[in-house]
CSV table of C-alpha atoms in Angstrom, one decimal:
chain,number,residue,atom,x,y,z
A,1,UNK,CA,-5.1,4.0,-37.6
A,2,UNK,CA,-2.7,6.7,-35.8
A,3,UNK,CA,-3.2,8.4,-33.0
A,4,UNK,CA,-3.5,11.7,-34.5
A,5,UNK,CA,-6.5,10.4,-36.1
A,6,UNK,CA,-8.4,9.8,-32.8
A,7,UNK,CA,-7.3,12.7,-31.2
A,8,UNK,CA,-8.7,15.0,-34.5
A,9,UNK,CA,-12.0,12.8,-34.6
A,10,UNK,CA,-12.7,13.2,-30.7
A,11,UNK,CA,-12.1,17.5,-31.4
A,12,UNK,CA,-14.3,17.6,-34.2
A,13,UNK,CA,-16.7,15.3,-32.1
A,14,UNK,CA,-16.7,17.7,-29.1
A,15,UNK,CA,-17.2,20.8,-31.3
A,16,UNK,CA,-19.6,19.7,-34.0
A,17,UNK,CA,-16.9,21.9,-36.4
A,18,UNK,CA,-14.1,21.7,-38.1
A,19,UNK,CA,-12.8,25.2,-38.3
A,20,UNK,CA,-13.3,25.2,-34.8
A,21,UNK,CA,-11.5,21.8,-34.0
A,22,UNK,CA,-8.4,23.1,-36.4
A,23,UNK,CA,-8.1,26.4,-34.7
A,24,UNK,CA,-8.0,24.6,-31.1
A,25,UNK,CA,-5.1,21.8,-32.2
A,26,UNK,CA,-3.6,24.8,-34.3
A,27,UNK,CA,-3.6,22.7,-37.6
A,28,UNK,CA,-4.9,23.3,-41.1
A,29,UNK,CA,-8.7,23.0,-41.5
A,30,UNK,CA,-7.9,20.3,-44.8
A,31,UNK,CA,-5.8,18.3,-42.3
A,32,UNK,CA,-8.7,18.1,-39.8
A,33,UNK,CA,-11.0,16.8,-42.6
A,34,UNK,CA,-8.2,14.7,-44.3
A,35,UNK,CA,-7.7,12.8,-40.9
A,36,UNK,CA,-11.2,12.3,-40.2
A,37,UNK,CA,-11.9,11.2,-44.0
A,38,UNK,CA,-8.9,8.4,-43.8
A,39,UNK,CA,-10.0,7.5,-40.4
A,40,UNK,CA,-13.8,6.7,-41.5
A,41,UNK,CA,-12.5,4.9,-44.8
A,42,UNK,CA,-10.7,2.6,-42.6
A,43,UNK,CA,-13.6,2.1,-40.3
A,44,UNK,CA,-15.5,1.6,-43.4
A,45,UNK,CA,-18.7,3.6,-41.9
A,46,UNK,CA,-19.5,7.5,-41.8
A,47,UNK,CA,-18.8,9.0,-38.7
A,48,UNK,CA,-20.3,12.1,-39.0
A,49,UNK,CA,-23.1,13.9,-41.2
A,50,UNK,CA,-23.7,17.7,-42.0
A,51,UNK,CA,-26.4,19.7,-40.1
A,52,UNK,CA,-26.6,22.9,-41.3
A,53,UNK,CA,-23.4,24.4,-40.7
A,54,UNK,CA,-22.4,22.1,-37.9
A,55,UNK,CA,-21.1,18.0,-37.8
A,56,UNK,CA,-23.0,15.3,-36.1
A,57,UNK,CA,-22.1,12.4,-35.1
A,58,UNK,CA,-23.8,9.2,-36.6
A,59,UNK,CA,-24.6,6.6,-34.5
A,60,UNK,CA,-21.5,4.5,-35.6
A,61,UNK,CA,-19.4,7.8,-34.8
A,62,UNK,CA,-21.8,8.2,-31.0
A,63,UNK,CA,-20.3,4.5,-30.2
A,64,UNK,CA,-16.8,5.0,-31.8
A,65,UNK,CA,-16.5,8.1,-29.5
A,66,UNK,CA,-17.4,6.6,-26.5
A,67,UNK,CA,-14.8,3.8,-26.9
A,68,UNK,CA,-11.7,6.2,-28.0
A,69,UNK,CA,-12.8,8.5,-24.9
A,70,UNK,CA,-11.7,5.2,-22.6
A,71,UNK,CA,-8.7,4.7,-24.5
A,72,UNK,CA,-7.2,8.0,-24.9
A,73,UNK,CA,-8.2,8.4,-21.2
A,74,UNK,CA,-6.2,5.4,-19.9
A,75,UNK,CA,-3.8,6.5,-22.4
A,76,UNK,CA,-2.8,10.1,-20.5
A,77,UNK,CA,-3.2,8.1,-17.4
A,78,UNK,CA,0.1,5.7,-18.7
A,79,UNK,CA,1.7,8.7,-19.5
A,80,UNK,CA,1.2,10.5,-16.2
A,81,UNK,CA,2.3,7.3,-14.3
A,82,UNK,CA,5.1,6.9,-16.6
A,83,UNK,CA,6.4,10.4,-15.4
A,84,UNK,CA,5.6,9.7,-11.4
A,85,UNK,CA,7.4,6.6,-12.1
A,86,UNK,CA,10.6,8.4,-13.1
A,87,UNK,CA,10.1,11.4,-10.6
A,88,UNK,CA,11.3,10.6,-7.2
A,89,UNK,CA,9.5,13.7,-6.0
A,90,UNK,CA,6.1,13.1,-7.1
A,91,UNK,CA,4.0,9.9,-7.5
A,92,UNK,CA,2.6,7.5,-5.3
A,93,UNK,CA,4.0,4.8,-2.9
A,94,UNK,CA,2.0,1.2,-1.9
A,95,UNK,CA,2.9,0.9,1.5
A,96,UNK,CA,2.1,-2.9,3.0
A,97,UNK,CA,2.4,-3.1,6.7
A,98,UNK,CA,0.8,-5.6,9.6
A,99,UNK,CA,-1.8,-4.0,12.0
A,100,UNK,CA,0.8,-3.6,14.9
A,101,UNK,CA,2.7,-0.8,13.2
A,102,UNK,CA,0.2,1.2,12.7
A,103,UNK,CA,0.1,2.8,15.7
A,104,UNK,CA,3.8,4.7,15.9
A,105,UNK,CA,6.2,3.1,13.1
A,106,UNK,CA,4.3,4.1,10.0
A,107,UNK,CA,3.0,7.9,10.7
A,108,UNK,CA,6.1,7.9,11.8
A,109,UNK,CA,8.3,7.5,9.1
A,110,UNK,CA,6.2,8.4,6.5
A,111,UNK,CA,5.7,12.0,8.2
A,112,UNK,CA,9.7,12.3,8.1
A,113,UNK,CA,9.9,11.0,4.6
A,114,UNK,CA,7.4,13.7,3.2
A,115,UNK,CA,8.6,16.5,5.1
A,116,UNK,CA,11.7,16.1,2.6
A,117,UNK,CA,8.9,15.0,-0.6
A,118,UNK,CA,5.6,16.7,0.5
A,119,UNK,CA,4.4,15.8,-3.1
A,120,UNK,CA,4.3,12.5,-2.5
A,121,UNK,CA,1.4,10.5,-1.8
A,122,UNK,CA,0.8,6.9,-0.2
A,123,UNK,CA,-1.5,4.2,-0.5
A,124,UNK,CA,-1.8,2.0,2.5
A,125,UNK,CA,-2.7,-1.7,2.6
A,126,UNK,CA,-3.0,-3.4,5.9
A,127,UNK,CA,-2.3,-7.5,6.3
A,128,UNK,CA,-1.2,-10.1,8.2
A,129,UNK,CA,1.9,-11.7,7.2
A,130,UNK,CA,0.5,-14.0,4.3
A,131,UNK,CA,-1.3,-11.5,2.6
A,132,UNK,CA,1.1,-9.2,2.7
A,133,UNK,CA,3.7,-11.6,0.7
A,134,UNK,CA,1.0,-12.5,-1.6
A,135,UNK,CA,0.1,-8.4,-2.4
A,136,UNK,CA,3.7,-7.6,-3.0
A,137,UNK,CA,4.6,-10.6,-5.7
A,138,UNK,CA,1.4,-9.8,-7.5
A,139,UNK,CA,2.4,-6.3,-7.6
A,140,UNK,CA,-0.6,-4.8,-5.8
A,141,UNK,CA,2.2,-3.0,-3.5
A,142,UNK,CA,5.6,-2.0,-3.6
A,143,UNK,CA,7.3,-2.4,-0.9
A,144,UNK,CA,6.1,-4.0,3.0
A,145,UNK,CA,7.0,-4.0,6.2
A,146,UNK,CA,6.8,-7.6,7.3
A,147,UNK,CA,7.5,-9.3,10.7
A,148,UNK,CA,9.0,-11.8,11.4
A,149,UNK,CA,11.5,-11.1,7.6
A,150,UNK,CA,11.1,-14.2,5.2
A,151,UNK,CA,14.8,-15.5,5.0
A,152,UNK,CA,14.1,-18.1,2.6
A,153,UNK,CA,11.3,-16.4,-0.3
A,154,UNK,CA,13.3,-16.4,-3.9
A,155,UNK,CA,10.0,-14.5,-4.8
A,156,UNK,CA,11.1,-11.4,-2.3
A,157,UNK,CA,14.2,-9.3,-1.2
A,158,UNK,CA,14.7,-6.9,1.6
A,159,UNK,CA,16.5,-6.3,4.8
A,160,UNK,CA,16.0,-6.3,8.4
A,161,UNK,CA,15.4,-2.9,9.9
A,162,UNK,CA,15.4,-4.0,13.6
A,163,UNK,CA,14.7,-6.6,16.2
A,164,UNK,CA,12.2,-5.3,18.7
A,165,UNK,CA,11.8,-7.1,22.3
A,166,UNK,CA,8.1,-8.4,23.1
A,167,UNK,CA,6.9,-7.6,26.5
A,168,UNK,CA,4.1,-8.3,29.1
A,169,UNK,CA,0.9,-7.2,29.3
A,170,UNK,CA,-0.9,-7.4,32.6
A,171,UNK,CA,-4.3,-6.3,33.9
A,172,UNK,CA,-3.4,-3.2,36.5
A,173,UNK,CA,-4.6,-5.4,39.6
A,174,UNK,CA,-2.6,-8.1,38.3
A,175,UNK,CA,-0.4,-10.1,41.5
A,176,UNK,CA,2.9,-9.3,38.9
A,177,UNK,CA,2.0,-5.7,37.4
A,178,UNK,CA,4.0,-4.2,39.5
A,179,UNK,CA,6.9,-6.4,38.8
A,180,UNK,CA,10.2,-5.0,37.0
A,181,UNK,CA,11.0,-8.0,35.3
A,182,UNK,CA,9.2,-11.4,35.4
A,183,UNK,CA,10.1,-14.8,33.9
A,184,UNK,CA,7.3,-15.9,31.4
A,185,UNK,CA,6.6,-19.2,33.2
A,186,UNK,CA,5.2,-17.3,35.8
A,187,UNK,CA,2.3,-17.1,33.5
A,188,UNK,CA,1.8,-20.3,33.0
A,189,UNK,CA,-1.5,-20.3,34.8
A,190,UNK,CA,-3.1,-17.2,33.2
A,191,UNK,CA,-5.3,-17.2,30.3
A,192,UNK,CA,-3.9,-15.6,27.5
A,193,UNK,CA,-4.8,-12.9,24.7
A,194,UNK,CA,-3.5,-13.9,21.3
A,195,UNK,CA,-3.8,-12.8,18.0
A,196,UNK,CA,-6.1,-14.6,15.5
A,197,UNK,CA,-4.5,-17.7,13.5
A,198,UNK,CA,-2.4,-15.8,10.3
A,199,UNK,CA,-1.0,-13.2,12.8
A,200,UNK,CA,2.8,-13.1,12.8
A,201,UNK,CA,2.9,-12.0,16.6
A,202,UNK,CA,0.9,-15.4,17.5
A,203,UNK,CA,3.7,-17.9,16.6
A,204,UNK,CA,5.9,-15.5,18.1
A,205,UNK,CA,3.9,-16.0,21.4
A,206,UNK,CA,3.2,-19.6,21.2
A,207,UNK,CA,6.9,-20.8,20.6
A,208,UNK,CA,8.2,-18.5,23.5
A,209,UNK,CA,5.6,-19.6,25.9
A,210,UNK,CA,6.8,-23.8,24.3
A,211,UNK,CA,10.4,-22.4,25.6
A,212,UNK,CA,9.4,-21.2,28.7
A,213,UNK,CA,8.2,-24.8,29.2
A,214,UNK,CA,4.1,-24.4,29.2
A,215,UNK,CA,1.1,-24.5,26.8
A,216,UNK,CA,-0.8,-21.0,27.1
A,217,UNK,CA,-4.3,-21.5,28.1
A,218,UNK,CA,-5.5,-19.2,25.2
A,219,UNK,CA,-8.8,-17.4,26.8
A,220,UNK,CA,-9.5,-14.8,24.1
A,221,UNK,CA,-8.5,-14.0,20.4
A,222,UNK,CA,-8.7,-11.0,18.2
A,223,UNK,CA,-7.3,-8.5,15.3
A,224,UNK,CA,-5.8,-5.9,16.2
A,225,UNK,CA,-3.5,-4.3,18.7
A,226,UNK,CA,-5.8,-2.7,20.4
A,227,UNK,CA,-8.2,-5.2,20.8
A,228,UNK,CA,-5.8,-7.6,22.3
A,229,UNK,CA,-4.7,-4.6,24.7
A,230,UNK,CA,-8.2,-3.9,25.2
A,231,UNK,CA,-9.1,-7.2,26.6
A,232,UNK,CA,-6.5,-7.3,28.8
A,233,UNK,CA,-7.0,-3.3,30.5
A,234,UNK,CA,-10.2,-5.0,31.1
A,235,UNK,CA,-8.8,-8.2,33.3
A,236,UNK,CA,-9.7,-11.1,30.5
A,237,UNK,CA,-6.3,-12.3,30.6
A,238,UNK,CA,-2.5,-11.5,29.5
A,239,UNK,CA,-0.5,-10.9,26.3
A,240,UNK,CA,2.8,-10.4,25.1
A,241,UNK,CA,3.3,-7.3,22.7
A,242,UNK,CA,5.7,-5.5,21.2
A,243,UNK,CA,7.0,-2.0,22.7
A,244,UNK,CA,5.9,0.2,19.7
A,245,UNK,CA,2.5,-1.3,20.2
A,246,UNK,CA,2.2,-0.1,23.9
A,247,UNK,CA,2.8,3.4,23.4
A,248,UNK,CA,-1.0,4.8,22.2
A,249,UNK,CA,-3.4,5.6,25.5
A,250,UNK,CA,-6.2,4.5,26.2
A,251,UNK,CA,-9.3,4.5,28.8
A,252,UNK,CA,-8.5,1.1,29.8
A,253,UNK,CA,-4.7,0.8,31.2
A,254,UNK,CA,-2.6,-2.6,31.0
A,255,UNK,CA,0.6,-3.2,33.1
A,256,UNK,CA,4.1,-3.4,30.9
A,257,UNK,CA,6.4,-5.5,32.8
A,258,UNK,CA,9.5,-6.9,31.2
A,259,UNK,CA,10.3,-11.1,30.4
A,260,UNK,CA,13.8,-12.2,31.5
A,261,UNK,CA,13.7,-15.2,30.4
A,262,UNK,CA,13.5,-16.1,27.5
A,263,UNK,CA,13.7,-13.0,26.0
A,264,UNK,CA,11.1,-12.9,23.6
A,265,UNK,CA,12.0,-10.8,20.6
A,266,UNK,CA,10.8,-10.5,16.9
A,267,UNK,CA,12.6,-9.1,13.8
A,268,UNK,CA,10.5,-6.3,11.2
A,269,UNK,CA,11.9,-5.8,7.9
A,270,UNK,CA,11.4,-4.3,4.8
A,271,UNK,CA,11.0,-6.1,1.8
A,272,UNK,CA,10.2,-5.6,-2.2
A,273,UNK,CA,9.5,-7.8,-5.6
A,274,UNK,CA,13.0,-9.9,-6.2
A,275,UNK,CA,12.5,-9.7,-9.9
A,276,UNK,CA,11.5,-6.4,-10.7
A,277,UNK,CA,12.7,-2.7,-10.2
A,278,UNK,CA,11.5,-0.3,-7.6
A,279,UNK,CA,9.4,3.2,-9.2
A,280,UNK,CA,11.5,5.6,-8.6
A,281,UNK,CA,9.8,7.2,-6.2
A,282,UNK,CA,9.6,4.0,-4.1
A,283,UNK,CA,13.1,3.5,-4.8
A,284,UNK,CA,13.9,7.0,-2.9
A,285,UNK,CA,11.3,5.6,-0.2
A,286,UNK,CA,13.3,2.4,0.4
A,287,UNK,CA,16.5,4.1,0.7
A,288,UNK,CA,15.4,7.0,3.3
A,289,UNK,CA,14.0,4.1,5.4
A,290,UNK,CA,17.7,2.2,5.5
A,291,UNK,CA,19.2,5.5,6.8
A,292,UNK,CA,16.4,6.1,9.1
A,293,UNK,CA,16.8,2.6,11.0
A,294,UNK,CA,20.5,2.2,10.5
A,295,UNK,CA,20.7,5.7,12.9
């Protein structure tokens, strides 16, 4: 069975004539009806039968057609992706990210990147840190942003595009909101607002609070960003974010004070499948976003 074969039988299908299908693929009316007669001799059935002038198609030929439509459809789609794949200016990147860099980092950087590749188009999947891994090996994304990197993952590769310092957040009327600096044991009595188990920034948290030399008291959990800055504004306890999370406004306000000691730091990197090759496109994504952070 060829190709040429379905694509002359889905014509003729479509037109209910074979003059008419020839003239539209620009072929010889006998090599219409020579396809189409090999084709249904090695289908064994009859695809079509004359009415009047015009073809119909048998009931065989009704089903054949509705299958070879699906194939020849996912057929032009492979194609098309095939060509994005190879064009770095054109074709779609799977973006991974966690929650927190939502806000700034990613419209950030992917407004720069398709200012230079408008035609460019991204798909965005948001995670926490084990979902995120688990997406990129089974090749539901291309590349992620991850925090804190994986140093020790054969199944990815990457590099670290910065380490960004966590700080404070306080209620307004808090005793230290209007603090410059604090030490985190100072909050070793306050309740505290953490991400949900799964979240990268709770460990984070937890270990520097173990450092500072206290348990936190955890009062409240939740999701996202702004639902742990939320709860804060409105006096349920404290937190520690990063910067680029503190930067979006908001009815309720929350106090930004820095930690001293220790400082309280995480690292966000960028990271891809170890044993398969970037699309293009991707590839060209991946490199703009080393310049970007290495400036």
């Amino acid at each position: 069975m060829e190709l040429r074969q379905l694509y002359y039988f889905v014509k003729v299908a479509k037109k209910e004539h074979v003059t008419q299908a020839a003239e539209e693929l620009r072929v010889a009316q006998s090599a219409v009806s020579r396809q189409i007669h090999q084709l249904e001799e090695e289908l064994g059935v009859s695809l079509f039968i004359q009415k009047g002038r015009n073809l119909q198609l048998t009931p065989a030929g009704q089903l054949f057609l509705k299958r070879i439509e699906v194939v020849l459809g996912d057929l032009e789609k492979a194609v098309l992706e095939i060509n994005e794949f190879m064009n770095p200016e054109v074709g779609e990147i799977r973006l991974g990210f966690p929650h927190s860099l939502g806000i700034q980092l990613i419209p950030q950087v992917v407004s720069g990147f398709r200012k230079q590749y408008p035609h460019v188009r991204f798909k965005f999947k948001q995670g926490m840190y084990p979902s995120l891994i688990r997406d990129l090996v089974k090749g539901e994304i291309d590349l992620a942003f991850i925090s804190p990197f994986p140093e020790n993952d054969e199944l990815v590769v990457g590099e670290v595009l910065l380490t960004e310092e966590l700080y404070a957040v306080l209620p307004s009327k808090h005793p230290l909101a209007g603090r410059e600096s604090i030490v985190l044991s100072e909050l070793k009595d306050d309740e505290f607002v953490l991400f949900r188990e799964g979240y990268s920034l709770r460990p984070i948290v937890w270990e520097a609070c173990k450092k500072a030399g206290f348990t936190p008291s955890i009062g409240f959990e939740g999701e996202e960003t702004e639902t742990i800055r939320g709860l804060v504004a409105a006096g349920m306890g404290v937190s520690l974010l990063p910067e680029m999370a503190l930067h979006q406004a908001g009815p309720l306000q929350t106090a930004k004070v820095r930690i001293e000691s220790p400082i309280v730091t995480r690292t966000i990197g960028l990271i891809r499948r170890s044993n398969q090759k970037l699309p293009l496109v991707a590839k060209v994504f991946y490199k703009y976003l080393l310049d970007h952070f290495s400036k």
